[in-house]
Coordinates of C-alpha atoms in Angstrom, one line a residue:
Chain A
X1 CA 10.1 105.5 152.7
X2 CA 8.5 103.1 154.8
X3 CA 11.8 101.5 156.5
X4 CA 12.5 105.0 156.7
X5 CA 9.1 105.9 158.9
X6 CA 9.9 102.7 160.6
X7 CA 13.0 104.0 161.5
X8 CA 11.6 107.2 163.0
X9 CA 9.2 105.1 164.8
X10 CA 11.9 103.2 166.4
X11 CA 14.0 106.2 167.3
X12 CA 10.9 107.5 169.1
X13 CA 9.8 104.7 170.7
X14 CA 13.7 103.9 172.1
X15 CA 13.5 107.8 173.6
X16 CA 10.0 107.5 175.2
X17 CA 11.2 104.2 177.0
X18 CA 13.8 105.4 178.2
X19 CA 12.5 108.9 179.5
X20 CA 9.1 107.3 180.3
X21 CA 10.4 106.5 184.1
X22 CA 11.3 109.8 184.5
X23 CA 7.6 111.2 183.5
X24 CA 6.5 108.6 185.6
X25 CA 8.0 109.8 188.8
X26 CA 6.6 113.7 187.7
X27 CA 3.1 112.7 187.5
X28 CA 3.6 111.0 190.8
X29 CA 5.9 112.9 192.8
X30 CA 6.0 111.0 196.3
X31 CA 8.2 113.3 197.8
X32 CA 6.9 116.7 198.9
X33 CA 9.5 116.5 201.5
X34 CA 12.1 119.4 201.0
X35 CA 14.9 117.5 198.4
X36 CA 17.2 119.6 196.6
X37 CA 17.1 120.3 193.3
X38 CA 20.4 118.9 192.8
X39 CA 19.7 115.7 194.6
X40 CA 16.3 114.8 192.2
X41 CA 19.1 115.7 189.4
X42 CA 20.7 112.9 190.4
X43 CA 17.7 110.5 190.9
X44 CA 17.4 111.3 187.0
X45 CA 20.9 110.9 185.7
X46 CA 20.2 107.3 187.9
X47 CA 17.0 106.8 186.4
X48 CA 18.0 107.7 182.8
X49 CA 21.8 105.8 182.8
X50 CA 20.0 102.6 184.2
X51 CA 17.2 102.8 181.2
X52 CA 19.8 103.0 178.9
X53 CA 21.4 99.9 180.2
X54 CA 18.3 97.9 180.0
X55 CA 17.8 99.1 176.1
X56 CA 21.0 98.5 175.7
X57 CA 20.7 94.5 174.9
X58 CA 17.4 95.5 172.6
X59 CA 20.1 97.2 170.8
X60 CA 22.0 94.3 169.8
X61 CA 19.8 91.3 170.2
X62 CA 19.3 91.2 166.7
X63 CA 15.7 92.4 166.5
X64 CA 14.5 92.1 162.6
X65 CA 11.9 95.3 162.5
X66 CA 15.2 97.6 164.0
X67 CA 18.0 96.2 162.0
X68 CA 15.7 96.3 159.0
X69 CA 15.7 100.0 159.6
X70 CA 18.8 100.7 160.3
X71 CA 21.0 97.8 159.3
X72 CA 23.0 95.9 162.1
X73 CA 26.4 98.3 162.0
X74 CA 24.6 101.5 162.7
X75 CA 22.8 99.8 165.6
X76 CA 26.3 98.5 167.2
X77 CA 27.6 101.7 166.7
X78 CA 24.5 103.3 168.3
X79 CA 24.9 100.7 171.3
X80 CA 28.4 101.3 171.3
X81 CA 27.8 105.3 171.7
X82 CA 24.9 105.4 173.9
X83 CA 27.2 102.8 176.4
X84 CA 29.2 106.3 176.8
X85 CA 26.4 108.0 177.2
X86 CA 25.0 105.9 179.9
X87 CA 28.2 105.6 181.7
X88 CA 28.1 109.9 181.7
X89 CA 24.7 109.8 183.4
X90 CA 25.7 107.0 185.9
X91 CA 28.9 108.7 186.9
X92 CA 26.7 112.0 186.7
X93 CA 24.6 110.2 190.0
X94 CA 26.9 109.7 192.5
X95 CA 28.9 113.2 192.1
X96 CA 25.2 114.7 192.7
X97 CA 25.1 112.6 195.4
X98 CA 28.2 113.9 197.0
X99 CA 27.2 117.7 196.7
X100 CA 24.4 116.7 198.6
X101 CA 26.8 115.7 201.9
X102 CA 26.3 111.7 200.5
X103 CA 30.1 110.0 201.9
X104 CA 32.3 109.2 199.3
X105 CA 33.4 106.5 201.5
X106 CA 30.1 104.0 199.8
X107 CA 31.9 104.3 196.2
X108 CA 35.6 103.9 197.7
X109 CA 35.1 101.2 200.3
X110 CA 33.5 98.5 199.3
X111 CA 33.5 97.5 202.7
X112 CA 31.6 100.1 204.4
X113 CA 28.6 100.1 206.5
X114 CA 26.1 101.3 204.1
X115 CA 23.1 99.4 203.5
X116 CA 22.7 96.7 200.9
X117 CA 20.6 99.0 197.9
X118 CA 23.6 101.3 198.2
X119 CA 26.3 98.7 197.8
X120 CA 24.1 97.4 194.8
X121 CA 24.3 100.9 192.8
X122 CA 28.3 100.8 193.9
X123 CA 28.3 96.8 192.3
X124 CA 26.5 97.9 189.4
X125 CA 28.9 101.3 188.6
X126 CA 32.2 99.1 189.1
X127 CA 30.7 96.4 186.6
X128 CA 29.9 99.2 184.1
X129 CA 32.9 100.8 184.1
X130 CA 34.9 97.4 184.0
X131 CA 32.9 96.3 181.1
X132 CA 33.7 99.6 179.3
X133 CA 37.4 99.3 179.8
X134 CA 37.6 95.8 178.4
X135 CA 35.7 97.1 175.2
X136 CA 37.6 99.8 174.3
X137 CA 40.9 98.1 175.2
X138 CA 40.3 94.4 174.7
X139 CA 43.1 94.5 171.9
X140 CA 45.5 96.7 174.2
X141 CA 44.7 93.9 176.9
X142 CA 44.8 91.2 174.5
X143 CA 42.2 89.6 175.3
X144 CA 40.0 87.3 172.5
X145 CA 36.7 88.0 171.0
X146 CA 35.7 85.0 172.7
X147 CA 36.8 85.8 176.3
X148 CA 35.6 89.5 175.9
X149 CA 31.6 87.9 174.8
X150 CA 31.7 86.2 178.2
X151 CA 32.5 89.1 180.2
X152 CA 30.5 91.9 178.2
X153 CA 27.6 89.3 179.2
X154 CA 28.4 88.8 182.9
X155 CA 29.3 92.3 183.6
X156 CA 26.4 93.6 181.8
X157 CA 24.0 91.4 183.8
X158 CA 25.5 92.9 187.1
X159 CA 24.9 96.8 186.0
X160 CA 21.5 96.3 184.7
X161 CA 20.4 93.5 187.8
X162 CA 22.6 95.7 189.8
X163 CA 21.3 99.2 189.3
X164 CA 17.6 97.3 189.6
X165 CA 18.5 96.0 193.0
X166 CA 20.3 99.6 194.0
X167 CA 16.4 101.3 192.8
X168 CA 13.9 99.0 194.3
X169 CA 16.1 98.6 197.6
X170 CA 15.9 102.7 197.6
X171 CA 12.3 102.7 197.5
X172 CA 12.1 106.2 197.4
X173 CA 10.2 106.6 193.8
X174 CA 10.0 102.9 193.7
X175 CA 8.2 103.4 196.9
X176 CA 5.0 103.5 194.4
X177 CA 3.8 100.7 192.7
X178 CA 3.3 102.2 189.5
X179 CA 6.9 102.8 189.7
X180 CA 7.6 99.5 190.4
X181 CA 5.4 98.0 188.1
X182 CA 7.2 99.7 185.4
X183 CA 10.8 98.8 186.1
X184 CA 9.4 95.1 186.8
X185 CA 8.1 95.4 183.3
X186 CA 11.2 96.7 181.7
X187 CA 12.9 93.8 183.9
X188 CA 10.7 91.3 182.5
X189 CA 11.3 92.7 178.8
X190 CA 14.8 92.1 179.4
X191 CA 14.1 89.0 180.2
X192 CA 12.4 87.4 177.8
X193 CA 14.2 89.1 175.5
X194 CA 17.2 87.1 176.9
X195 CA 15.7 84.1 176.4
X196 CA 14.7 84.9 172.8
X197 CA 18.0 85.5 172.2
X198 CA 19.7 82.5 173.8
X199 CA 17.0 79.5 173.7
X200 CA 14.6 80.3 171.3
X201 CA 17.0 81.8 168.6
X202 CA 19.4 78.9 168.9
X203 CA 16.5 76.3 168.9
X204 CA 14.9 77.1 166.1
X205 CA 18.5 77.1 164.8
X206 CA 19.6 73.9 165.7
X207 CA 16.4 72.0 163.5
X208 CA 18.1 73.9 160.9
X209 CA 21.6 72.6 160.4
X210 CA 24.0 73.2 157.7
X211 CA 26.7 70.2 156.6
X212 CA 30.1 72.0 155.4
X213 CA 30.7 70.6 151.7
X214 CA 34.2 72.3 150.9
X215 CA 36.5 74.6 153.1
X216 CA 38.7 76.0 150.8
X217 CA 42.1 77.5 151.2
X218 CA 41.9 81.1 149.4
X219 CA 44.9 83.7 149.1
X220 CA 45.5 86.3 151.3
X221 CA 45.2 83.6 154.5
X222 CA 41.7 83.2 153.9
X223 CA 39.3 80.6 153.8
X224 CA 36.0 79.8 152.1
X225 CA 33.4 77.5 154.0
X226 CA 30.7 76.2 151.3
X227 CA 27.5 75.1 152.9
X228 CA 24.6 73.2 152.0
X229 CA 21.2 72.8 154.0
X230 CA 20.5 70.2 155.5
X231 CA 16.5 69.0 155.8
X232 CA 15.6 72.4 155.6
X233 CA 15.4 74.9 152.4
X234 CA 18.6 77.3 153.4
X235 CA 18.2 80.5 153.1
X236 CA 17.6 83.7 151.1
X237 CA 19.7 86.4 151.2
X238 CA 20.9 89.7 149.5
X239 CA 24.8 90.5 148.2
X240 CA 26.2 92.6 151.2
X241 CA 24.3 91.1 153.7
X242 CA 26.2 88.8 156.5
X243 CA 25.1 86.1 159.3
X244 CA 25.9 84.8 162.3
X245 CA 28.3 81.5 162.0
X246 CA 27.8 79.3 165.0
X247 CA 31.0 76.5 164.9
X248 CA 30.7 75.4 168.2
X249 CA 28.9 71.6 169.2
X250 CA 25.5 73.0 169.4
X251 CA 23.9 76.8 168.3
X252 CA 23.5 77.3 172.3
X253 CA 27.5 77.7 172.8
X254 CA 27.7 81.6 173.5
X255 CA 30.5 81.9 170.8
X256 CA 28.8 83.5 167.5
X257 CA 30.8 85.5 164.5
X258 CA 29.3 87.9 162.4
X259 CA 30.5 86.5 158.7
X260 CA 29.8 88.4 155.0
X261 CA 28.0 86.2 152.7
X262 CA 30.6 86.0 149.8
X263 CA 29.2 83.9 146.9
X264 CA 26.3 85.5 144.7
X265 CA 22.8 85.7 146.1
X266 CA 21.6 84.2 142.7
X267 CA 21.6 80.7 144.2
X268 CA 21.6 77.4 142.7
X269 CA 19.8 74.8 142.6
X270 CA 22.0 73.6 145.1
X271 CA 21.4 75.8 147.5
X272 CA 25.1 76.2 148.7
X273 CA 26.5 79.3 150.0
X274 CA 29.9 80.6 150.8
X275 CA 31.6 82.4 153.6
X276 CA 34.9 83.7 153.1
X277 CA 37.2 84.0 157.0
X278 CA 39.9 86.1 157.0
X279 CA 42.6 84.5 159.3
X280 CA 42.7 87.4 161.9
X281 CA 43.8 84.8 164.8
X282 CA 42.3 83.0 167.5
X283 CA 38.7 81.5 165.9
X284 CA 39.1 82.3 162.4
X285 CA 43.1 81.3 162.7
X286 CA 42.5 78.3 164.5
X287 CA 39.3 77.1 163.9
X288 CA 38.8 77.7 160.7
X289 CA 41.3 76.2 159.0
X290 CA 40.5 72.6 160.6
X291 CA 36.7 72.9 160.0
X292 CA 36.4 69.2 157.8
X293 CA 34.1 69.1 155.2
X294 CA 30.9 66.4 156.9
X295 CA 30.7 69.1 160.0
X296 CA 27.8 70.6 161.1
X297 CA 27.1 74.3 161.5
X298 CA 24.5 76.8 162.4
X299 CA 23.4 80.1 161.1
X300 CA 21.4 83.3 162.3
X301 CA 21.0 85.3 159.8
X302 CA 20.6 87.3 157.2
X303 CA 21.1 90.7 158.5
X304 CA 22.8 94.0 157.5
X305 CA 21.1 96.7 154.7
X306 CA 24.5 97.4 153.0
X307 CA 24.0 96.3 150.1
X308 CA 23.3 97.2 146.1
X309 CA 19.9 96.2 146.4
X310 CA 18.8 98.6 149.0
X311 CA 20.3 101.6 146.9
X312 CA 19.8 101.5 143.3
X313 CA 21.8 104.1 141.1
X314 CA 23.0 104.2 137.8
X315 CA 26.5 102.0 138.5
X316 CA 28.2 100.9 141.6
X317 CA 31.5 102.3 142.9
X318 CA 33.0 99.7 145.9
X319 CA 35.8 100.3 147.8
X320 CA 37.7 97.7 149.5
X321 CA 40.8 95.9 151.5
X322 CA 41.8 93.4 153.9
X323 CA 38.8 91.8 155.6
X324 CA 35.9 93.9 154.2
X325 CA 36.6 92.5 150.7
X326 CA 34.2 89.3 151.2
X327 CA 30.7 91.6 150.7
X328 CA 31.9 93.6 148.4
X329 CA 33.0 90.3 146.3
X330 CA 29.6 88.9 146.8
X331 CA 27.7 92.0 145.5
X332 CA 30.1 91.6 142.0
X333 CA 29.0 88.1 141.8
X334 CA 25.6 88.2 142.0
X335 CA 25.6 91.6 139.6
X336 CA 27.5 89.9 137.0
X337 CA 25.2 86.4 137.7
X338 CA 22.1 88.7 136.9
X339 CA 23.7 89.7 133.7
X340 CA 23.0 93.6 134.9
X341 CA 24.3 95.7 132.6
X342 CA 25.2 98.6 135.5
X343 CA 28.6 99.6 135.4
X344 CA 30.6 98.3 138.6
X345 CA 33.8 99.9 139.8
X346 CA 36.0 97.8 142.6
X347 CA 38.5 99.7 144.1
X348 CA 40.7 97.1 146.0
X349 CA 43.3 98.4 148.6
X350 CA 45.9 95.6 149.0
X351 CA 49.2 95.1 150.6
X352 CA 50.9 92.8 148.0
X353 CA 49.8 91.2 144.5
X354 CA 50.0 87.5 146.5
X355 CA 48.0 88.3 148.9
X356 CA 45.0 89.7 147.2
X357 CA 41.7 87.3 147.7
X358 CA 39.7 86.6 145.1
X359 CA 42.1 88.1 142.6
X360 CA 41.8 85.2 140.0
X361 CA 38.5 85.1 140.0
X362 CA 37.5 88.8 139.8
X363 CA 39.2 88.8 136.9
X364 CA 37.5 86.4 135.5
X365 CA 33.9 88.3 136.6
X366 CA 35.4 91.5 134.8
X367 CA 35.7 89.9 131.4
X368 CA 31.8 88.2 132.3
X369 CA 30.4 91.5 133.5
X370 CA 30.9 95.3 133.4
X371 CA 33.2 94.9 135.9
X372 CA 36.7 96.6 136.1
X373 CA 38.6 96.5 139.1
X374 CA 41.4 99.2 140.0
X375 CA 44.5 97.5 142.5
X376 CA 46.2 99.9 144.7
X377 CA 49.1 98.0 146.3
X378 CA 51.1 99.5 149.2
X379 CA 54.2 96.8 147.9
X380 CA 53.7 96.5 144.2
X381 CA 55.8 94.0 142.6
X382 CA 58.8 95.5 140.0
X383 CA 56.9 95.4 137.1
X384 CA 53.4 97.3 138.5
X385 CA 52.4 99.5 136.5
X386 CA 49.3 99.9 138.0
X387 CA 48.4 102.1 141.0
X388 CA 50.5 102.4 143.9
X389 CA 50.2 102.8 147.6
X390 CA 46.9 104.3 149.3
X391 CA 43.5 104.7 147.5
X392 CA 43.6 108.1 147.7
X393 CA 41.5 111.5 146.1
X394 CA 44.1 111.2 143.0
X395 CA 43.8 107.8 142.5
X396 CA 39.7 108.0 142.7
X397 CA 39.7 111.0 140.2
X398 CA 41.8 109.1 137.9
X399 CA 39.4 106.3 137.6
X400 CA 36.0 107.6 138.6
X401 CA 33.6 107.5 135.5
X402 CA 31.6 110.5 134.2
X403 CA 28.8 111.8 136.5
X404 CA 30.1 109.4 139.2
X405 CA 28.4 111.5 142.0
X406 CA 25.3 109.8 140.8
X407 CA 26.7 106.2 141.7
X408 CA 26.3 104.2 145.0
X409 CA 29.0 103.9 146.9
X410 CA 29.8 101.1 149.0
X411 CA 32.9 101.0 151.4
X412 CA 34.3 98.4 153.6
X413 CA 37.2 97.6 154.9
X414 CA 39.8 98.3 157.7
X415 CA 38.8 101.0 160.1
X416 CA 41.5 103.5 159.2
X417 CA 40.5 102.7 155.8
X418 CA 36.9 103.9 156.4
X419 CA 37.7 106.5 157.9
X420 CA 39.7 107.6 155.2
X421 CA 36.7 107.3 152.7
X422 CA 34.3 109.0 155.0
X423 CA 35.9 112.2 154.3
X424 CA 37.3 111.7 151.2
X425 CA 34.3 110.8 149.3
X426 CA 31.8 113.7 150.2
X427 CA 34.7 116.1 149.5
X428 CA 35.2 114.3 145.9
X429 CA 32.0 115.2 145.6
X430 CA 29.3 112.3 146.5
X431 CA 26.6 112.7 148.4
X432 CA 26.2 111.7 152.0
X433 CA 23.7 109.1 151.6
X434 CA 24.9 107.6 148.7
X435 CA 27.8 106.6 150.7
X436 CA 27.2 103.1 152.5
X437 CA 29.8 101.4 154.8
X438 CA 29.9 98.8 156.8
X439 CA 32.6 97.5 159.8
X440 CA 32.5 94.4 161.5
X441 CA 35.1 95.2 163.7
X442 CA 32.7 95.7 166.5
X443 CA 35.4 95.8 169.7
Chain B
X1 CA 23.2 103.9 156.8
X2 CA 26.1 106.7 157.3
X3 CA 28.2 106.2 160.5
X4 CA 28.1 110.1 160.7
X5 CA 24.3 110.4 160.8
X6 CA 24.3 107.4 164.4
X7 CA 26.7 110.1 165.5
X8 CA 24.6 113.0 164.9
X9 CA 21.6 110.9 166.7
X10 CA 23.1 110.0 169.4
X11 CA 24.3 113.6 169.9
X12 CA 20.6 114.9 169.7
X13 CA 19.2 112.2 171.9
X14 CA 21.9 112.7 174.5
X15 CA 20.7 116.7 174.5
X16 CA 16.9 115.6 175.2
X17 CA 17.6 113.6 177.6
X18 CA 19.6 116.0 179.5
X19 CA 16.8 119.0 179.3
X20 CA 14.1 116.0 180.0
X21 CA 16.3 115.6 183.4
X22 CA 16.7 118.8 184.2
X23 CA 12.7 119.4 183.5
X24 CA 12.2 116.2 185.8
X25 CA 14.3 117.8 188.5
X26 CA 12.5 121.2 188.6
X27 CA 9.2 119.9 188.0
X28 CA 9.9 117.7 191.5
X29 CA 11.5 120.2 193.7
X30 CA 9.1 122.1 196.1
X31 CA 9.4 125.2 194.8

């Protein structure tokens, strides 16, 4: 109840920010010069798009008391959605500006003879638009995780410092220092925000380095990085959750990866923990594998609410494949390691019987625990006679206990794969918010 | 938290922020 309040109270707070300019300029209307209704319509798709742009890094900059609300993947989603909704009310600007006799030339010429706050707004729309083309297609264009972090982060700067230039050169409603104050104040939020997010973050990581003990060579081209604290007392977390995983020489190199815990959460005395990488290329394909046991590391972390510990319910039902495997492993660990006597159900989508991670040893947890796991192969060897092909609403039925639509459900796995379950479960049946998912295939 | 439900947020935010402009722009216009 109280994450949930929270929650609200974040949602509230994002809207008033972002609208607040906008009551701003009401209460202090400068301009009782004839302007048409049309042409303050586009001062307020402006205002509003650029707000959204500035809130957009809050989003994403890993702020505890909002992904504590809403775990991490609903807030990248939300960033994700909101970048579409920004881009409608930027785009909504300029076309206002046109019906009001505004020449078309300042968006098409880059060029032209307009002054300086104008060619700022133009910078800032071309950078926006760029930066959403290279995140929906930066598969399409083939370009790497890594590559795509560096220019989300550039372009971003330009729309935001762009559009801030384009408003305070205008000076129209900026004209007024309570206006201006406010903008400088978002500015400066951003700001140190920033620096939060890449010095103080990464500083307090780097007196808190982790020593890589094993890197082991799973199935299914996978690989499992055990790490053990080093001078510090590691860290807590629950099964589900995930952290950041910085390889590079220092925690200040801009390249991060969002990784699923997958060992148990019911440490040792040890203190190790385990990441599972699933070769997908570039980092994890390259990297990786060649990461020598003596290395250093750096974590951020944990995040993410998906997990059994957030949602309790009479048994667990967990449904799985490819990369989205590793939390869901974790969560049968650490159920079994707490001896609880819950009944847990793994659905596990695979495309061969070699290839399946973990296999050998969540066999072993399902004689330890009450654990059964249900394979569904797309290329079942000969002799399968277990199921076959998709997990679909037959293969569910057939295995789904009694009074199932009581359970927890907990999906993750390849996007069409989610998608899949999003529909198929609340049609089988289960409740909408007994359905969890996560996806860390953010772009 | 249900991927459906950011949806449905983002949905209802995007309609208050379009009456909030439009209230914006006819509270400003000399009428």
């Amino acid at each position: 109840m109280q994450v949930m309040m929270r929650g609200a109270g974040s949602f509230l707070l994002y809207l008033f920010l972002i609208v607040f300019p906008l009551i701003v300029g009401a209460l202090y209307d400068p301009t009782p010069a004839a302007r048409t209704l049309t042409l303050e319509l586009a001062v307020a798709a402006g205002y509003v798009g650029l707000a959204i742009m500035a809130f957009q890094f809050a989003l994403v900059s890993r702020l505890t008391f909002a992904s504590a609300a809403f775990g991490q993947d609903a807030l990248q989603q939300f960033h994700r959605q909101m970048s579409y909704v920004a881009t409608a009310f930027i785009l909504l600007h300029p076309a206002l500006l046109f019906v009001n006799g505004f020449d078309w030339n300042m968006l098409l010429n880059p060029l032209n003879d307009s002054p300086w706050s104008l060619k700022w707004g133009t910078l800032s729309l071309y950078a926006l638009l760029l930066l959403i083309i290279l995140s929906i297609g930066r598969k399409r264009l083939r370009i790497s995780y890594e590559w795509w972090q560096w220019t989300h982060a550039i372009l971003a700067t330009i729309a935001v410092g762009g559009g801030l230039f384009h408003i305070y050169g205008i000076a129209n409603y900026t004209g007024m220092r309570v206006m201006r104050i406010l903008w400088g104040l978002y500015a400066a939020g951003l700001g140190l925000l920033f620096l939060r997010y890449r010095l103080y973050i990464p500083l307090m990581k780097w007196r808190r380095p982790w020593e890589v003990v094993r890197n082991i060579e799973e199935l299914g081209r996978a690989q499992t990085l055990v790490l053990r604290p080093v001078g510090h007392d590691g860290m807590r977390f629950i099964p589900g959750q995930f952290a950041w995983l910085m390889t590079g020489r220092t925690p200040f190199a801009l390249e991060q990866h969002p990784i699923s815990f997958s060992g148990s959460a019911e440490l040792r005395d040890s203190r190790e923990i385990s990441f599972t990488i699933k070769n997908l290329g570039n980092w994890s394909g390259a990297r990786v594998p060649q990461i020598r046991p003596g290395e250093r590391v750096w974590l951020d972390g944990p995040y993410g609410v998906f997990s059994p510990d957030w949602e309790q319910g009479p048994g667990y039902v967990l449904l799985g494949g490819g990369v989205g495997i590793t939390p869901l492993v974790s969560m049968v660990r650490t159920l079994v390691d707490r001896e609880d006597p819950r009944p847990v159900l793994l659905f596990y989508g695979a495309q061969e019987w070699e290839g399946i991670t973990f296999r050998e040893e969540l066999n072993a947890l399902s004689q330890r625990g009450n654990v059964r796991v249900v394979y569904v192969l797309e290329q079942p060897p000969a002799a399968w006679s277990g199921e076959k092909g998709f997990v679909t609403a037959a293969v569910l039925r057939r295995h789904l206990p009694k009074r199932f639509e009581s359970y927890q459900f907990f999906v993750c796995g390849p996007i069409p794969f989610m998608e899949v379950m999003e529909v198929l479960l609340p049609e089988l049946g289960v409740p909408a918010e007994q359905i969890h998912t996560e996806r860390f295939d953010f772009v | 938290m249900n991927r459906r439900l950011v949806s449905r947020a983002v949905l209802c935010l995007t309609v208050i922020l379009i009456t909030g402009s439009a209230i914006f722009a006819l509270l400003v216009t000399p009428h």
